[in-house]
Amino acid sequence: MSRTVYVNGSYVPEEEAMVSVFDRGFLFADGIYEVTAVLDGKICEWDGHVGRLERSLKEIGMEMPMSADELLAVHREMVKRNNMEEGAIYLQVTRGAYDRDFLMPKQVKQTVVLFTQAKKLTGPKKGLRVISMPDIRWGRRDIKTVQLLAASMVKSEAYKQGKDDAWMVEDGFVTEGSSNNTYIVTKEGKIVTRNLSNSILPGITRKSVLRIADEMKMEIEERPFTIEEAQNAAEAFMTAATSFVTPVIEVDGVALGDGTPGPVSKRLGEVYIEESVKASI
Ligand code: PMP
């Protein structure tokens, strides 16, 4: 059955959804996106995602396409029209269509698109095997732009090598996974994750997971770490909006701990989903 997609104020069957070939998202990757998880038919982490959307837009000189409340109403309508219980909602906002020019046009009607991907997000997780790859992305990874080619390339390379994802490395330190924040748990039980800066996306899941870990009295160190440190860690995991907490069991061919998902990742994953469902709207 065809999905219902939102395009610039209209809900249309996906086959009829259209944007201009002159859209600056298509020509210049001049746009921002957000991905929000849906559990039990409700939106997770709404405040975090809409807050980051506003910030990302502002950083590239764009305004919110509509108020946060109106955007929430569109998200909810999408859940309803697509009969979605569990899955992801993508929101794409570009600067709009304009005759091709590097100079950013000032008064253009933004393009606003939402689409859903119904899929099972919860349930048992297998541990992932990751490889390291150079981080060749731009210098403002704190902005959630639609320029995802480098991330798509490293993920595809990982699959080509029979692995699940790539951890990107810059100046000897891990930045992020292809579409997730990365963590190690040291043999002493300390959680280490890269500190926020322009080098990584401030994950909404990251923020909540660190809060939960803190409430569970776990020790947290926010600093860059190396691949070698990861290989010597007791366990590792990554976080993202639609995959929550995912254990990592191998880094560049080296098994972590006993090579199975570790207890810290498992526990944080369980509590995160519990809390996320409770706080969903
Ligand atoms: N880093 C990158 C590069 C990402 O693409 C994502 C997922 N959007 C994340 C981190 C995790 O962010 P969030 O928890 O908000 O999904």
PDB file of C-alpha atoms and ligand atoms in Angstrom:
ATOM      1  CA  MET A   1       0.000   0.000   0.000  1.00  0.00           C
ATOM      2  CA  SER A   2       1.263   3.437  -0.887  1.00  0.00           C
ATOM      3  CA  ARG A   3       2.318   5.759   1.917  1.00  0.00           C
ATOM      4  CA  THR A   4       0.867   9.167   2.462  1.00  0.00           C
ATOM      5  CA  VAL A   5       3.557  11.822   2.196  1.00  0.00           C
ATOM      6  CA  TYR A   6       3.370  15.467   3.280  1.00  0.00           C
ATOM      7  CA  VAL A   7       4.576  18.013   0.722  1.00  0.00           C
ATOM      8  CA  ASN A   8       4.240  21.752   1.281  1.00  0.00           C
ATOM      9  CA  GLY A   9       0.884  21.679   3.039  1.00  0.00           C
ATOM     10  CA  SER A  10      -0.699  18.691   1.256  1.00  0.00           C
ATOM     11  CA  TYR A  11      -1.025  15.034   2.186  1.00  0.00           C
ATOM     12  CA  VAL A  12      -0.592  13.027  -1.023  1.00  0.00           C
ATOM     13  CA  PRO A  13       0.078   9.415  -2.111  1.00  0.00           C
ATOM     14  CA  GLU A  14       3.836   8.924  -2.416  1.00  0.00           C
ATOM     15  CA  GLU A  15       3.607   8.429  -6.202  1.00  0.00           C
ATOM     16  CA  GLU A  16       2.146  11.921  -6.523  1.00  0.00           C
ATOM     17  CA  ALA A  17       4.563  13.653  -4.157  1.00  0.00           C
ATOM     18  CA  MET A  18       6.808  16.028  -6.082  1.00  0.00           C
ATOM     19  CA  VAL A  19       9.455  18.691  -5.561  1.00  0.00           C
ATOM     20  CA  SER A  20      11.094  20.891  -8.184  1.00  0.00           C
ATOM     21  CA  VAL A  21      14.278  19.853 -10.014  1.00  0.00           C
ATOM     22  CA  PHE A  22      15.512  23.331  -9.032  1.00  0.00           C
ATOM     23  CA  ASP A  23      15.094  22.593  -5.346  1.00  0.00           C
ATOM     24  CA  ARG A  24      18.237  23.700  -3.523  1.00  0.00           C
ATOM     25  CA  GLY A  25      18.149  20.538  -1.463  1.00  0.00           C
ATOM     26  CA  PHE A  26      18.696  18.595  -4.707  1.00  0.00           C
ATOM     27  CA  LEU A  27      21.214  21.034  -6.253  1.00  0.00           C
ATOM     28  CA  PHE A  28      23.236  22.129  -3.197  1.00  0.00           C
ATOM     29  CA  ALA A  29      22.232  19.877  -0.270  1.00  0.00           C
ATOM     30  CA  ASP A  30      20.885  23.183   1.069  1.00  0.00           C
ATOM     31  CA  GLY A  31      18.534  21.768   3.662  1.00  0.00           C
ATOM     32  CA  ILE A  32      18.059  20.372   7.145  1.00  0.00           C
ATOM     33  CA  TYR A  33      16.365  17.202   8.320  1.00  0.00           C
ATOM     34  CA  GLU A  34      15.201  15.459  11.477  1.00  0.00           C
ATOM     35  CA  VAL A  35      14.274  11.866  12.201  1.00  0.00           C
ATOM     36  CA  THR A  36      11.865  11.042  15.000  1.00  0.00           C
ATOM     37  CA  ALA A  37      10.979   7.609  16.335  1.00  0.00           C
ATOM     38  CA  VAL A  38       7.353   6.509  16.747  1.00  0.00           C
ATOM     39  CA  LEU A  39       6.532   3.972  19.466  1.00  0.00           C
ATOM     40  CA  ASP A  40       2.982   2.840  20.248  1.00  0.00           C
ATOM     41  CA  GLY A  41       1.769   5.391  17.690  1.00  0.00           C
ATOM     42  CA  LYS A  42       3.330   8.291  19.594  1.00  0.00           C
ATOM     43  CA  ILE A  43       6.221  10.655  18.848  1.00  0.00           C
ATOM     44  CA  CYS A  44       9.418  10.202  20.883  1.00  0.00           C
ATOM     45  CA  GLU A  45      11.777  12.944  22.067  1.00  0.00           C
ATOM     46  CA  TRP A  46       9.724  15.678  20.394  1.00  0.00           C
ATOM     47  CA  ASP A  47      11.183  18.654  22.255  1.00  0.00           C
ATOM     48  CA  GLY A  48      14.732  17.531  21.520  1.00  0.00           C
ATOM     49  CA  HIS A  49      14.150  17.045  17.797  1.00  0.00           C
ATOM     50  CA  VAL A  50      12.187  20.222  17.200  1.00  0.00           C
ATOM     51  CA  GLY A  51      14.726  22.201  19.248  1.00  0.00           C
ATOM     52  CA  ARG A  52      17.627  20.872  17.188  1.00  0.00           C
ATOM     53  CA  LEU A  53      15.693  21.534  13.969  1.00  0.00           C
ATOM     54  CA  GLU A  54      15.301  25.189  14.898  1.00  0.00           C
ATOM     55  CA  ARG A  55      18.990  25.485  15.756  1.00  0.00           C
ATOM     56  CA  SER A  56      20.160  23.734  12.554  1.00  0.00           C
ATOM     57  CA  LEU A  57      17.925  25.977  10.415  1.00  0.00           C
ATOM     58  CA  LYS A  58      19.199  29.095  12.170  1.00  0.00           C
ATOM     59  CA  GLU A  59      22.830  28.066  11.612  1.00  0.00           C
ATOM     60  CA  ILE A  60      22.261  28.090   7.829  1.00  0.00           C
ATOM     61  CA  GLY A  61      20.144  31.238   7.879  1.00  0.00           C
ATOM     62  CA  MET A  62      16.692  29.672   7.671  1.00  0.00           C
ATOM     63  CA  GLU A  63      13.542  30.037   9.722  1.00  0.00           C
ATOM     64  CA  MET A  64      11.214  27.396  11.077  1.00  0.00           C
ATOM     65  CA  PRO A  65       8.734  26.465   8.319  1.00  0.00           C
ATOM     66  CA  MET A  66       5.894  26.624  10.875  1.00  0.00           C
ATOM     67  CA  SER A  67       5.544  26.718  14.647  1.00  0.00           C
ATOM     68  CA  ALA A  68       6.683  23.759  16.764  1.00  0.00           C
ATOM     69  CA  ASP A  69       3.051  22.998  17.630  1.00  0.00           C
ATOM     70  CA  GLU A  70       1.997  23.035  13.979  1.00  0.00           C
ATOM     71  CA  LEU A  71       4.898  20.742  13.112  1.00  0.00           C
ATOM     72  CA  LEU A  72       3.879  18.336  15.871  1.00  0.00           C
ATOM     73  CA  ALA A  73       0.340  18.316  14.502  1.00  0.00           C
ATOM     74  CA  VAL A  74       1.695  17.384  11.042  1.00  0.00           C
ATOM     75  CA  HIS A  75       3.811  14.592  12.569  1.00  0.00           C
ATOM     76  CA  ARG A  76       0.750  13.228  14.380  1.00  0.00           C
ATOM     77  CA  GLU A  77      -1.374  13.445  11.246  1.00  0.00           C
ATOM     78  CA  MET A  78       1.295  11.458   9.389  1.00  0.00           C
ATOM     79  CA  VAL A  79       1.187   8.735  12.057  1.00  0.00           C
ATOM     80  CA  LYS A  80      -2.590   8.622  11.737  1.00  0.00           C
ATOM     81  CA  ARG A  81      -2.791   8.641   7.944  1.00  0.00           C
ATOM     82  CA  ASN A  82      -0.119   5.942   7.664  1.00  0.00           C
ATOM     83  CA  ASN A  83      -1.571   3.811  10.497  1.00  0.00           C
ATOM     84  CA  MET A  84       1.848   3.721  12.049  1.00  0.00           C
ATOM     85  CA  GLU A  85       2.457   1.995  15.383  1.00  0.00           C
ATOM     86  CA  GLU A  86       6.233   1.839  15.247  1.00  0.00           C
ATOM     87  CA  GLY A  87       8.786   3.395  12.912  1.00  0.00           C
ATOM     88  CA  ALA A  88      10.448   6.613  11.845  1.00  0.00           C
ATOM     89  CA  ILE A  89       9.226   9.973  10.591  1.00  0.00           C
ATOM     90  CA  TYR A  90      11.574  11.970   8.374  1.00  0.00           C
ATOM     91  CA  LEU A  91      11.191  15.740   8.122  1.00  0.00           C
ATOM     92  CA  GLN A  92      13.109  17.464   5.344  1.00  0.00           C
ATOM     93  CA  VAL A  93      13.212  21.268   5.076  1.00  0.00           C
ATOM     94  CA  THR A  94      15.129  22.866   2.200  1.00  0.00           C
ATOM     95  CA  ARG A  95      15.660  26.486   1.220  1.00  0.00           C
ATOM     96  CA  GLY A  96      13.283  25.861  -1.685  1.00  0.00           C
ATOM     97  CA  ALA A  97      13.418  26.029  -5.486  1.00  0.00           C
ATOM     98  CA  TYR A  98      15.269  28.857  -7.215  1.00  0.00           C
ATOM     99  CA  ASP A  99      17.222  29.316 -10.453  1.00  0.00           C
ATOM    100  CA  ARG A 100      20.600  27.677  -9.817  1.00  0.00           C
ATOM    101  CA  ASP A 101      22.966  30.131  -8.156  1.00  0.00           C
ATOM    102  CA  PHE A 102      25.621  29.701  -5.458  1.00  0.00           C
ATOM    103  CA  LEU A 103      24.376  32.931  -3.900  1.00  0.00           C
ATOM    104  CA  MET A 104      21.674  31.995  -1.439  1.00  0.00           C
ATOM    105  CA  PRO A 105      18.343  33.488  -2.465  1.00  0.00           C
ATOM    106  CA  LYS A 106      16.575  35.426   0.269  1.00  0.00           C
ATOM    107  CA  GLN A 107      12.876  35.154  -0.366  1.00  0.00           C
ATOM    108  CA  VAL A 108      12.059  31.657  -1.466  1.00  0.00           C
ATOM    109  CA  LYS A 109       9.281  29.432  -0.273  1.00  0.00           C
ATOM    110  CA  GLN A 110      10.858  26.586   1.670  1.00  0.00           C
ATOM    111  CA  THR A 111      10.219  23.004   0.676  1.00  0.00           C
ATOM    112  CA  VAL A 112       8.803  20.960   3.551  1.00  0.00           C
ATOM    113  CA  VAL A 113       8.452  17.198   3.204  1.00  0.00           C
ATOM    114  CA  LEU A 114       7.561  14.507   5.716  1.00  0.00           C
ATOM    115  CA  PHE A 115       7.536  10.776   5.058  1.00  0.00           C
ATOM    116  CA  THR A 116       7.235   7.715   7.258  1.00  0.00           C
ATOM    117  CA  GLN A 117       9.038   4.391   7.426  1.00  0.00           C
ATOM    118  CA  ALA A 118       7.001   1.843   9.370  1.00  0.00           C
ATOM    119  CA  LYS A 119       9.337  -0.734  10.897  1.00  0.00           C
ATOM    120  CA  LYS A 120       9.973  -2.634  14.095  1.00  0.00           C
ATOM    121  CA  LEU A 121      12.441  -0.647  16.179  1.00  0.00           C
ATOM    122  CA  THR A 122      12.204  -2.493  19.494  1.00  0.00           C
ATOM    123  CA  GLY A 123      13.110  -6.094  20.359  1.00  0.00           C
ATOM    124  CA  PRO A 124      16.370  -7.947  20.824  1.00  0.00           C
ATOM    125  CA  LYS A 125      19.427  -6.393  19.224  1.00  0.00           C
ATOM    126  CA  LYS A 126      22.388  -8.128  17.719  1.00  0.00           C
ATOM    127  CA  GLY A 127      25.756  -6.587  18.451  1.00  0.00           C
ATOM    128  CA  LEU A 128      27.287  -4.720  15.529  1.00  0.00           C
ATOM    129  CA  ARG A 129      30.704  -5.108  13.941  1.00  0.00           C
ATOM    130  CA  VAL A 130      32.260  -1.818  12.902  1.00  0.00           C
ATOM    131  CA  ILE A 131      35.281  -0.742  10.887  1.00  0.00           C
ATOM    132  CA  SER A 132      37.139   2.558  11.102  1.00  0.00           C
ATOM    133  CA  MET A 133      37.167   4.947   8.133  1.00  0.00           C
ATOM    134  CA  PRO A 134      38.590   8.451   7.686  1.00  0.00           C
ATOM    135  CA  ASP A 135      36.015  11.168   8.430  1.00  0.00           C
ATOM    136  CA  ILE A 136      35.831  13.117   5.168  1.00  0.00           C
ATOM    137  CA  ARG A 137      32.717  15.164   6.079  1.00  0.00           C
ATOM    138  CA  TRP A 138      32.561  18.964   6.337  1.00  0.00           C
ATOM    139  CA  GLY A 139      33.446  20.996   9.440  1.00  0.00           C
ATOM    140  CA  ARG A 140      29.937  21.736  10.718  1.00  0.00           C
ATOM    141  CA  ARG A 141      28.687  18.293  11.638  1.00  0.00           C
ATOM    142  CA  ASP A 142      26.762  19.841  14.519  1.00  0.00           C
ATOM    143  CA  ILE A 143      24.206  20.996  11.908  1.00  0.00           C
ATOM    144  CA  LYS A 144      21.885  18.245  10.707  1.00  0.00           C
ATOM    145  CA  THR A 145      22.073  18.935   6.973  1.00  0.00           C
ATOM    146  CA  VAL A 146      20.919  16.645   4.178  1.00  0.00           C
ATOM    147  CA  GLN A 147      24.480  16.257   2.824  1.00  0.00           C
ATOM    148  CA  LEU A 148      24.858  12.614   3.806  1.00  0.00           C
ATOM    149  CA  LEU A 149      27.032  11.303   0.955  1.00  0.00           C
ATOM    150  CA  ALA A 150      30.179  10.672   3.043  1.00  0.00           C
ATOM    151  CA  ALA A 151      28.140   8.868   5.707  1.00  0.00           C
ATOM    152  CA  SER A 152      26.409   6.795   3.039  1.00  0.00           C
ATOM    153  CA  MET A 153      29.802   5.919   1.486  1.00  0.00           C
ATOM    154  CA  VAL A 154      31.367   4.689   4.747  1.00  0.00           C
ATOM    155  CA  LYS A 155      28.308   2.631   5.667  1.00  0.00           C
ATOM    156  CA  SER A 156      28.298   1.022   2.213  1.00  0.00           C
ATOM    157  CA  GLU A 157      32.026   0.262   2.496  1.00  0.00           C
ATOM    158  CA  ALA A 158      31.409  -1.408   5.873  1.00  0.00           C
ATOM    159  CA  TYR A 159      28.721  -3.605   4.288  1.00  0.00           C
ATOM    160  CA  LYS A 160      31.055  -4.420   1.400  1.00  0.00           C
ATOM    161  CA  GLN A 161      33.512  -5.711   3.982  1.00  0.00           C
ATOM    162  CA  GLY A 162      30.797  -7.835   5.630  1.00  0.00           C
ATOM    163  CA  LYS A 163      30.476  -5.486   8.634  1.00  0.00           C
ATOM    164  CA  ASP A 164      27.588  -3.362   9.956  1.00  0.00           C
ATOM    165  CA  ASP A 165      28.805   0.212  10.205  1.00  0.00           C
ATOM    166  CA  ALA A 166      31.828   2.490  10.152  1.00  0.00           C
ATOM    167  CA  TRP A 167      33.239   4.646  12.919  1.00  0.00           C
ATOM    168  CA  MET A 168      34.747   7.750  11.398  1.00  0.00           C
ATOM    169  CA  VAL A 169      38.155   8.914  12.587  1.00  0.00           C
ATOM    170  CA  GLU A 170      39.677  12.386  12.419  1.00  0.00           C
ATOM    171  CA  ASP A 171      43.150  13.308  13.732  1.00  0.00           C
ATOM    172  CA  GLY A 172      43.385   9.893  15.375  1.00  0.00           C
ATOM    173  CA  PHE A 173      40.096  10.111  17.287  1.00  0.00           C
ATOM    174  CA  VAL A 174      36.650   8.671  16.618  1.00  0.00           C
ATOM    175  CA  THR A 175      34.068  11.310  15.690  1.00  0.00           C
ATOM    176  CA  GLU A 176      30.828   9.331  15.102  1.00  0.00           C
ATOM    177  CA  GLY A 177      29.305   6.337  13.382  1.00  0.00           C
ATOM    178  CA  SER A 178      27.713   6.843   9.957  1.00  0.00           C
ATOM    179  CA  SER A 179      24.451   7.956  11.604  1.00  0.00           C
ATOM    180  CA  ASN A 180      24.947   7.611  15.346  1.00  0.00           C
ATOM    181  CA  ASN A 181      26.955   8.760  18.340  1.00  0.00           C
ATOM    182  CA  THR A 182      29.584   6.362  19.678  1.00  0.00           C
ATOM    183  CA  TYR A 183      30.575   5.234  23.182  1.00  0.00           C
ATOM    184  CA  ILE A 184      32.976   2.872  24.885  1.00  0.00           C
ATOM    185  CA  VAL A 185      32.739   1.420  28.369  1.00  0.00           C
ATOM    186  CA  THR A 186      36.200   1.038  29.927  1.00  0.00           C
ATOM    187  CA  LYS A 187      37.245  -1.999  31.935  1.00  0.00           C
ATOM    188  CA  GLU A 188      36.751   0.201  35.014  1.00  0.00           C
ATOM    189  CA  GLY A 189      33.124   0.717  33.967  1.00  0.00           C
ATOM    190  CA  LYS A 190      33.427   4.332  32.843  1.00  0.00           C
ATOM    191  CA  ILE A 191      31.378   5.490  29.845  1.00  0.00           C
ATOM    192  CA  VAL A 192      33.489   7.527  27.409  1.00  0.00           C
ATOM    193  CA  THR A 193      31.894   9.475  24.558  1.00  0.00           C
ATOM    194  CA  ARG A 194      33.151  12.335  22.455  1.00  0.00           C
ATOM    195  CA  ASN A 195      32.376  15.804  23.822  1.00  0.00           C
ATOM    196  CA  LEU A 196      30.021  18.039  21.835  1.00  0.00           C
ATOM    197  CA  SER A 197      31.635  20.430  19.318  1.00  0.00           C
ATOM    198  CA  ASN A 198      31.346  21.251  15.611  1.00  0.00           C
ATOM    199  CA  SER A 199      32.822  17.797  14.914  1.00  0.00           C
ATOM    200  CA  ILE A 200      29.738  15.755  15.824  1.00  0.00           C
ATOM    201  CA  LEU A 201      25.970  15.950  15.782  1.00  0.00           C
ATOM    202  CA  PRO A 202      24.510  16.635  19.224  1.00  0.00           C
ATOM    203  CA  GLY A 203      22.403  13.477  19.349  1.00  0.00           C
ATOM    204  CA  ILE A 204      19.040  13.751  21.031  1.00  0.00           C
ATOM    205  CA  THR A 205      19.365  10.110  22.117  1.00  0.00           C
ATOM    206  CA  ARG A 206      22.885  10.880  23.382  1.00  0.00           C
ATOM    207  CA  LYS A 207      21.572  13.571  25.693  1.00  0.00           C
ATOM    208  CA  SER A 208      18.909  11.304  27.225  1.00  0.00           C
ATOM    209  CA  VAL A 209      21.206   8.279  27.512  1.00  0.00           C
ATOM    210  CA  LEU A 210      23.860  10.336  29.319  1.00  0.00           C
ATOM    211  CA  ARG A 211      21.189  11.680  31.676  1.00  0.00           C
ATOM    212  CA  ILE A 212      19.982   8.132  32.385  1.00  0.00           C
ATOM    213  CA  ALA A 213      23.566   6.892  32.926  1.00  0.00           C
ATOM    214  CA  ASP A 214      24.163   9.772  35.310  1.00  0.00           C
ATOM    215  CA  GLU A 215      20.966   8.959  37.218  1.00  0.00           C
ATOM    216  CA  MET A 216      22.162   5.357  37.444  1.00  0.00           C
ATOM    217  CA  LYS A 217      25.337   6.732  39.050  1.00  0.00           C
ATOM    218  CA  MET A 218      27.563   5.600  36.198  1.00  0.00           C
ATOM    219  CA  GLU A 219      30.763   7.504  35.634  1.00  0.00           C
ATOM    220  CA  ILE A 220      30.824   9.470  32.367  1.00  0.00           C
ATOM    221  CA  GLU A 221      33.767  11.079  30.612  1.00  0.00           C
ATOM    222  CA  GLU A 222      33.029  13.305  27.622  1.00  0.00           C
ATOM    223  CA  ARG A 223      36.209  13.332  25.534  1.00  0.00           C
ATOM    224  CA  PRO A 224      37.519  11.959  22.228  1.00  0.00           C
ATOM    225  CA  PHE A 225      38.764   8.351  22.205  1.00  0.00           C
ATOM    226  CA  THR A 226      40.857   6.317  19.761  1.00  0.00           C
ATOM    227  CA  ILE A 227      40.120   3.074  17.908  1.00  0.00           C
ATOM    228  CA  GLU A 228      42.810   1.383  20.019  1.00  0.00           C
ATOM    229  CA  GLU A 229      41.040   2.449  23.216  1.00  0.00           C
ATOM    230  CA  ALA A 230      37.803   1.071  21.813  1.00  0.00           C
ATOM    231  CA  GLN A 231      39.476  -2.244  21.021  1.00  0.00           C
ATOM    232  CA  ASN A 232      40.651  -2.451  24.634  1.00  0.00           C
ATOM    233  CA  ALA A 233      37.278  -1.471  26.097  1.00  0.00           C
ATOM    234  CA  ALA A 234      34.981  -3.832  27.976  1.00  0.00           C
ATOM    235  CA  GLU A 235      32.123  -2.912  25.668  1.00  0.00           C
ATOM    236  CA  ALA A 236      30.930  -0.283  23.213  1.00  0.00           C
ATOM    237  CA  PHE A 237      27.665   1.002  21.833  1.00  0.00           C
ATOM    238  CA  MET A 238      26.083   3.644  19.668  1.00  0.00           C
ATOM    239  CA  THR A 239      22.928   5.715  19.924  1.00  0.00           C
ATOM    240  CA  ALA A 240      20.468   7.181  17.428  1.00  0.00           C
ATOM    241  CA  ALA A 241      16.816   8.180  17.393  1.00  0.00           C
ATOM    242  CA  THR A 242      15.429   5.095  15.669  1.00  0.00           C
ATOM    243  CA  SER A 243      17.956   2.500  16.857  1.00  0.00           C
ATOM    244  CA  PHE A 244      18.154   3.723  20.491  1.00  0.00           C
ATOM    245  CA  VAL A 245      21.144   2.028  22.179  1.00  0.00           C
ATOM    246  CA  THR A 246      22.870  -0.525  19.931  1.00  0.00           C
ATOM    247  CA  PRO A 247      25.735  -2.653  21.252  1.00  0.00           C
ATOM    248  CA  VAL A 248      28.992  -2.874  19.297  1.00  0.00           C
ATOM    249  CA  ILE A 249      30.870  -6.177  19.599  1.00  0.00           C
ATOM    250  CA  GLU A 250      33.807  -5.760  17.236  1.00  0.00           C
ATOM    251  CA  VAL A 251      36.017  -2.864  16.121  1.00  0.00           C
ATOM    252  CA  ASP A 252      38.357  -3.358  13.133  1.00  0.00           C
ATOM    253  CA  GLY A 253      38.315  -7.138  13.562  1.00  0.00           C
ATOM    254  CA  VAL A 254      38.961  -7.096  17.337  1.00  0.00           C
ATOM    255  CA  ALA A 255      36.203  -8.566  19.523  1.00  0.00           C
ATOM    256  CA  LEU A 256      35.292  -6.476  22.573  1.00  0.00           C
ATOM    257  CA  GLY A 257      35.024  -8.244  25.925  1.00  0.00           C
ATOM    258  CA  ASP A 258      33.622 -11.703  25.309  1.00  0.00           C
ATOM    259  CA  GLY A 259      32.348 -10.690  21.883  1.00  0.00           C
ATOM    260  CA  THR A 260      28.692 -10.401  22.900  1.00  0.00           C
ATOM    261  CA  PRO A 261      26.578  -7.291  23.770  1.00  0.00           C
ATOM    262  CA  GLY A 262      27.721  -5.918  27.133  1.00  0.00           C
ATOM    263  CA  PRO A 263      25.572  -5.390  30.260  1.00  0.00           C
ATOM    264  CA  VAL A 264      25.885  -1.576  30.312  1.00  0.00           C
ATOM    265  CA  SER A 265      24.650  -1.243  26.716  1.00  0.00           C
ATOM    266  CA  LYS A 266      21.794  -3.661  27.389  1.00  0.00           C
ATOM    267  CA  ARG A 267      20.656  -1.941  30.574  1.00  0.00           C
ATOM    268  CA  LEU A 268      20.877   1.570  29.112  1.00  0.00           C
ATOM    269  CA  GLY A 269      18.948   0.375  26.067  1.00  0.00           C
ATOM    270  CA  GLU A 270      16.131  -1.066  28.182  1.00  0.00           C
ATOM    271  CA  VAL A 271      15.782   1.989  30.408  1.00  0.00           C
ATOM    272  CA  TYR A 272      16.018   4.362  27.439  1.00  0.00           C
ATOM    273  CA  ILE A 273      13.115   2.665  25.621  1.00  0.00           C
ATOM    274  CA  GLU A 274      11.027   2.507  28.800  1.00  0.00           C
ATOM    275  CA  GLU A 275      11.506   6.226  29.448  1.00  0.00           C
ATOM    276  CA  SER A 276      11.122   7.156  25.804  1.00  0.00           C
ATOM    277  CA  VAL A 277       7.736   5.425  25.574  1.00  0.00           C
ATOM    278  CA  LYS A 278       6.594   7.110  28.792  1.00  0.00           C
ATOM    279  CA  ALA A 279       7.613  10.565  27.558  1.00  0.00           C
ATOM    280  CA  SER A 280       6.252  10.099  23.995  1.00  0.00           C
ATOM    281  CA  ILE A 281       3.414  12.399  22.929  1.00  0.00           C
TER     282      ILE A 281
HETATM  283  N1  PMP B   1      25.416  11.487  14.479  1.00  0.00           N
HETATM  284  C1  PMP B   1      25.017  11.453  13.198  1.00  0.00           C
HETATM  285  C2  PMP B   1      25.992  11.792  12.129  1.00  0.00           C
HETATM  286  C3  PMP B   1      23.684  11.116  12.884  1.00  0.00           C
HETATM  287  O1  PMP B   1      23.280  11.093  11.602  1.00  0.00           O
HETATM  288  C4  PMP B   1      22.790  10.773  13.920  1.00  0.00           C
HETATM  289  C5  PMP B   1      21.380  10.343  13.625  1.00  0.00           C
HETATM  290  N2  PMP B   1      20.599  11.328  13.099  1.00  0.00           N
HETATM  291  C6  PMP B   1      23.257  10.829  15.244  1.00  0.00           C
HETATM  292  C7  PMP B   1      24.576  11.184  15.485  1.00  0.00           C
HETATM  293  C8  PMP B   1      22.342  10.515  16.411  1.00  0.00           C
HETATM  294  O2  PMP B   1      21.470  11.570  16.655  1.00  0.00           O
HETATM  295  P1  PMP B   1      20.012  11.311  17.258  1.00  0.00           P
HETATM  296  O3  PMP B   1      20.232  10.593  18.551  1.00  0.00           O
HETATM  297  O4  PMP B   1      19.452  12.656  17.465  1.00  0.00           O
HETATM  298  O5  PMP B   1      19.290  10.499  16.263  1.00  0.00           O
END
